[in-house]
PDB file of C-alpha atoms in Angstrom:
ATOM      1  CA  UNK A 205       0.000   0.000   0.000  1.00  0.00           C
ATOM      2  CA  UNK A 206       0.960   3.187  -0.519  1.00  0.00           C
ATOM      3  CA  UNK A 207       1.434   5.877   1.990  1.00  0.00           C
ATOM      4  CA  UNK A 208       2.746   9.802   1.694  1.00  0.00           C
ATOM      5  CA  UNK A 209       6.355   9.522   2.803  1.00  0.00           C
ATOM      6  CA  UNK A 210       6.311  14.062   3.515  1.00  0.00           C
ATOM      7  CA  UNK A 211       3.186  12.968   5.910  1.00  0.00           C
ATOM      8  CA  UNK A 212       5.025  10.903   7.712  1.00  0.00           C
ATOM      9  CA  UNK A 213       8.346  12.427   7.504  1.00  0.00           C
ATOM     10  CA  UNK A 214       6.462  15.097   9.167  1.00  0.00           C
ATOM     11  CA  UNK A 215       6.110  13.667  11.846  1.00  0.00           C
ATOM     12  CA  UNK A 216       9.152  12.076  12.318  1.00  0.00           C
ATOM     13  CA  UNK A 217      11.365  14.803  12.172  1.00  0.00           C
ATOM     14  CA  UNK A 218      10.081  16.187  15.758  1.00  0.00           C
ATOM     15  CA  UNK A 219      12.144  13.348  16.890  1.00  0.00           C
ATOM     16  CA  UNK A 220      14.797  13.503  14.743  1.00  0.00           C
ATOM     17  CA  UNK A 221      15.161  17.249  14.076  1.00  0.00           C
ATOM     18  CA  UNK A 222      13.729  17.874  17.501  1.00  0.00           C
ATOM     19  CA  UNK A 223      14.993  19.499  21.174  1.00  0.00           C
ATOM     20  CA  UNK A 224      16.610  15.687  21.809  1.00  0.00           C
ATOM     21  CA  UNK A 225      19.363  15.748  19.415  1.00  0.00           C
ATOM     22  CA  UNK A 226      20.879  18.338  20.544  1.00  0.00           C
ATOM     23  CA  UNK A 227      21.792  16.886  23.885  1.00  0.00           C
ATOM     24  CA  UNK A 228      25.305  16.007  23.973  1.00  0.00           C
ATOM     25  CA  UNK A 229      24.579  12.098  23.244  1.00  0.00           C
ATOM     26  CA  UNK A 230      21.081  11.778  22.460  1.00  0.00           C
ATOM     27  CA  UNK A 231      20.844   7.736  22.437  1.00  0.00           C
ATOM     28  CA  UNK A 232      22.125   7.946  25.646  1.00  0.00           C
ATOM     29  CA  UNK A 233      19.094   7.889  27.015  1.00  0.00           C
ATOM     30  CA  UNK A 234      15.896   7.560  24.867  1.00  0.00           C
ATOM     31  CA  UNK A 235      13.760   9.068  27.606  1.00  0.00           C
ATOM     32  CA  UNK A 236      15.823  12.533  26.572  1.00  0.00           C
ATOM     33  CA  UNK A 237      12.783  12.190  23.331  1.00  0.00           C
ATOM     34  CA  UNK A 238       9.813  11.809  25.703  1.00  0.00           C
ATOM     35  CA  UNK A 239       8.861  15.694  25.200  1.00  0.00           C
ATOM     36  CA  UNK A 240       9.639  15.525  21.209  1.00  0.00           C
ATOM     37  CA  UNK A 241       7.595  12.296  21.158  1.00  0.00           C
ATOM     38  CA  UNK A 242       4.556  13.883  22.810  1.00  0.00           C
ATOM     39  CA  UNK A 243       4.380  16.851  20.495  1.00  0.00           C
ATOM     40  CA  UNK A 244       4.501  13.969  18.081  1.00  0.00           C
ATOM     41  CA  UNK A 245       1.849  12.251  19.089  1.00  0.00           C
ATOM     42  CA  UNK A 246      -0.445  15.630  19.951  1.00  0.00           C
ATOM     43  CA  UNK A 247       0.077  16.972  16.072  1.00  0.00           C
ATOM     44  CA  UNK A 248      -0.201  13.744  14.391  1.00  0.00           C
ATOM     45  CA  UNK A 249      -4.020  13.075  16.829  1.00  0.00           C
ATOM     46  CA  UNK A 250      -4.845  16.836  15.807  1.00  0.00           C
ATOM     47  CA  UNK A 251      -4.119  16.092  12.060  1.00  0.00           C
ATOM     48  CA  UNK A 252      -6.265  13.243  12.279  1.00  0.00           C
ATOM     49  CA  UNK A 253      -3.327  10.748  10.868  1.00  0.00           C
ATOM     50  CA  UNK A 254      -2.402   8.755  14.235  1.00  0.00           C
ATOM     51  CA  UNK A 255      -3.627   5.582  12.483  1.00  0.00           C
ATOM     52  CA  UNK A 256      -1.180   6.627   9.757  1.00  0.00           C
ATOM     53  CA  UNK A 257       1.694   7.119  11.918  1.00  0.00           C
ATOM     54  CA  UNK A 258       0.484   3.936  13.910  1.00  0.00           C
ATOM     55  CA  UNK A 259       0.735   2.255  10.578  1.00  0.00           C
ATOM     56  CA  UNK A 260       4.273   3.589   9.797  1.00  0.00           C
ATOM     57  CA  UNK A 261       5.707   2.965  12.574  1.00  0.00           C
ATOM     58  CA  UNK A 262       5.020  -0.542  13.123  1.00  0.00           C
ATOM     59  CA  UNK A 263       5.677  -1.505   9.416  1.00  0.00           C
ATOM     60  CA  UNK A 264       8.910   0.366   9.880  1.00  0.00           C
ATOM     61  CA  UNK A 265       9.681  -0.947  13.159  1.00  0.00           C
ATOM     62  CA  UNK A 266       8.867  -4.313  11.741  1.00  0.00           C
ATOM     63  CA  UNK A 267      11.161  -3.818   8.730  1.00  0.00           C
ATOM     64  CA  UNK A 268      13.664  -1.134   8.699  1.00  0.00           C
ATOM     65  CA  UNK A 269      16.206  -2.346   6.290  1.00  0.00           C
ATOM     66  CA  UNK A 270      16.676  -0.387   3.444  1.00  0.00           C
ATOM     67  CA  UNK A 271      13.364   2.279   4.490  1.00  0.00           C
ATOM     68  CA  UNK A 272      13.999   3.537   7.596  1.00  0.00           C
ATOM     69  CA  UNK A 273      16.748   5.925   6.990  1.00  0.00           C
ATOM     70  CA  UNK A 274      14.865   8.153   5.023  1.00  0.00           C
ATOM     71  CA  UNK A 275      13.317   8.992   8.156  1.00  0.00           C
ATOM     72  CA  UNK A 276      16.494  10.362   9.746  1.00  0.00           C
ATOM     73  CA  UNK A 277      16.567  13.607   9.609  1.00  0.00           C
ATOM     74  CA  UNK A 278      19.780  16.002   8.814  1.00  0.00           C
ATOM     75  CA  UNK A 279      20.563  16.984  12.137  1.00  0.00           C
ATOM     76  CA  UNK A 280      22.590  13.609  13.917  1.00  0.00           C
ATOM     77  CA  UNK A 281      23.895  11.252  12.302  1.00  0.00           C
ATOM     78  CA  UNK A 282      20.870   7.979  13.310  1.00  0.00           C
ATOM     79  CA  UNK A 283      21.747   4.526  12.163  1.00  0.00           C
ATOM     80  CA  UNK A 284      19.211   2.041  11.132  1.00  0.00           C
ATOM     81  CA  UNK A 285      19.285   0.472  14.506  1.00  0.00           C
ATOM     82  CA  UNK A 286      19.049   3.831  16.465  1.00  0.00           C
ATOM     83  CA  UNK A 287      15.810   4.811  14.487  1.00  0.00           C
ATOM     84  CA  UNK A 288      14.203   0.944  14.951  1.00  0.00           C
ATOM     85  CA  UNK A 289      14.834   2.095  18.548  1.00  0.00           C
ATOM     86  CA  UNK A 290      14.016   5.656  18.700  1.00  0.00           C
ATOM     87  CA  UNK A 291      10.878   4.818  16.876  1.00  0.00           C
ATOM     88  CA  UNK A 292      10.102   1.815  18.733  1.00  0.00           C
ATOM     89  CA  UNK A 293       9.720   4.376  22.278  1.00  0.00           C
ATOM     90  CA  UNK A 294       7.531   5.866  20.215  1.00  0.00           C
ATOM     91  CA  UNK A 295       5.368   3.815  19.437  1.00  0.00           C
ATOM     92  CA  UNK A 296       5.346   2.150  22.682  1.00  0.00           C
ATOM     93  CA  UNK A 297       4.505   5.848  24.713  1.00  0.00           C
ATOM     94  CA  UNK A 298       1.378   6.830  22.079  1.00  0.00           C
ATOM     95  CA  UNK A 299      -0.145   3.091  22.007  1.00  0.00           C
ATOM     96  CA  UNK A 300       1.264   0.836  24.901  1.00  0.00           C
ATOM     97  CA  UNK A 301      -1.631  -1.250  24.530  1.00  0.00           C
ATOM     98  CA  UNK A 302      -1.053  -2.178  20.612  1.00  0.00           C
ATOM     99  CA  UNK A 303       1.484  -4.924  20.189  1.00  0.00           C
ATOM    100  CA  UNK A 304       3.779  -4.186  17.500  1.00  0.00           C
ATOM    101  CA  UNK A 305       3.507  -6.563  13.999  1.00  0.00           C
ATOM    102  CA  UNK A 306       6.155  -9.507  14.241  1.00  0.00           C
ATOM    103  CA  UNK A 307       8.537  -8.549  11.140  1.00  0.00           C
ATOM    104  CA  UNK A 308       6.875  -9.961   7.777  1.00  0.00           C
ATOM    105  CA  UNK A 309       2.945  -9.728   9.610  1.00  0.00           C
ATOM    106  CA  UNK A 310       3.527  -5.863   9.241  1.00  0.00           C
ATOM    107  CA  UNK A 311       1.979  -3.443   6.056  1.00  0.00           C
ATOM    108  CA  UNK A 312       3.550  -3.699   3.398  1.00  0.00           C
ATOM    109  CA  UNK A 313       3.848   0.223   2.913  1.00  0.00           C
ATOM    110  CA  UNK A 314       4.982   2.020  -0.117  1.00  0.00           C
ATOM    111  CA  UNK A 315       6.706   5.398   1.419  1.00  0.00           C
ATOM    112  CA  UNK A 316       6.125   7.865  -1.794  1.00  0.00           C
ATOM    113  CA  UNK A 317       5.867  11.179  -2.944  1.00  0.00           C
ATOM    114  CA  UNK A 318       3.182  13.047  -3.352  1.00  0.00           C
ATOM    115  CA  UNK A 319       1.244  16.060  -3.076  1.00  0.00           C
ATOM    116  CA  UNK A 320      -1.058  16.733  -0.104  1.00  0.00           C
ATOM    117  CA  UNK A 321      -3.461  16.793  -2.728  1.00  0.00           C
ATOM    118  CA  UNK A 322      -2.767  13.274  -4.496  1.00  0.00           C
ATOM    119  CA  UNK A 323      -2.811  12.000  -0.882  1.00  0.00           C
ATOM    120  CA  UNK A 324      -6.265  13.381   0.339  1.00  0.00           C
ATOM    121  CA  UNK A 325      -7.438  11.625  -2.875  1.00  0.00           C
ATOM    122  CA  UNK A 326      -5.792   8.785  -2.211  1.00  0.00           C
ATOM    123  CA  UNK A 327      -7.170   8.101   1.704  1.00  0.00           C
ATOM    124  CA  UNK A 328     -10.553   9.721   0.465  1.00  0.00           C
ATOM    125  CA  UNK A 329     -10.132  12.986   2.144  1.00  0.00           C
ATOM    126  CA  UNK A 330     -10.710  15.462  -0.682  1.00  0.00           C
ATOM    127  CA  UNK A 331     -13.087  18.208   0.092  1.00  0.00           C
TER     128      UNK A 331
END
């Protein structure tokens, strides 16, 4: 399935572009993200697209090689690993009571661009 990569991107960049990287060693301690990940979590539910993030997440939780690192933002310098991880507080903070999808029971999800436009046409949203 396809899914707007910006949208999510969006999103993900208050972690990765947000107040936590700039602590001296930001994987230090993942708990340094709590504040990023709850201004995360409050845009995403006021968007309306917390199922979408849900979705991302897990699928890229799930299966991170070769996707997840076009989530990582320009500011430090995440691996693969520290994003699985980063993400994976994430998603365990907004839905603690949602298991995360063993990898290969995840979406299969098609990060691509598009407009905002294409998008709300895709998911149905068009006004």
């Amino acid at each position: 399935m396809k899914i707007r990569k910006e949208l999510i991107a969006g999103y993900t960049r208050l972690l990765t572009m947000g107040r936590a990287v700039n602590a001296p060693d930001p994987m230090s301690d993942l708990a340094q993200f709590d504040a990023d990940i709850r201004s995360m979590h409050k845009r995403a539910y006021k968007e309306g697209n917390l199922d979408w993030l849900r979705l991302a997440l897990d699928s890229l939780i799930a299966r991170p090689a070769g996707r997840i690192s076009q989530f990582a933002g320009q500011q430090y310098p995440f691996d693969d690993a520290e994003l699985q991880a980063l993400f994976r507080r994430a998603y365990g903070m907004i839905w603690p009571d949602q298991p995360l999808s063993e990898p290969g029971d995840e979406a299969d999800l098609d990060f691509v661009e598009m407009s905002a436009e294409d998008w709300d046409a895709f998911t149905g949203n068009a006004s």
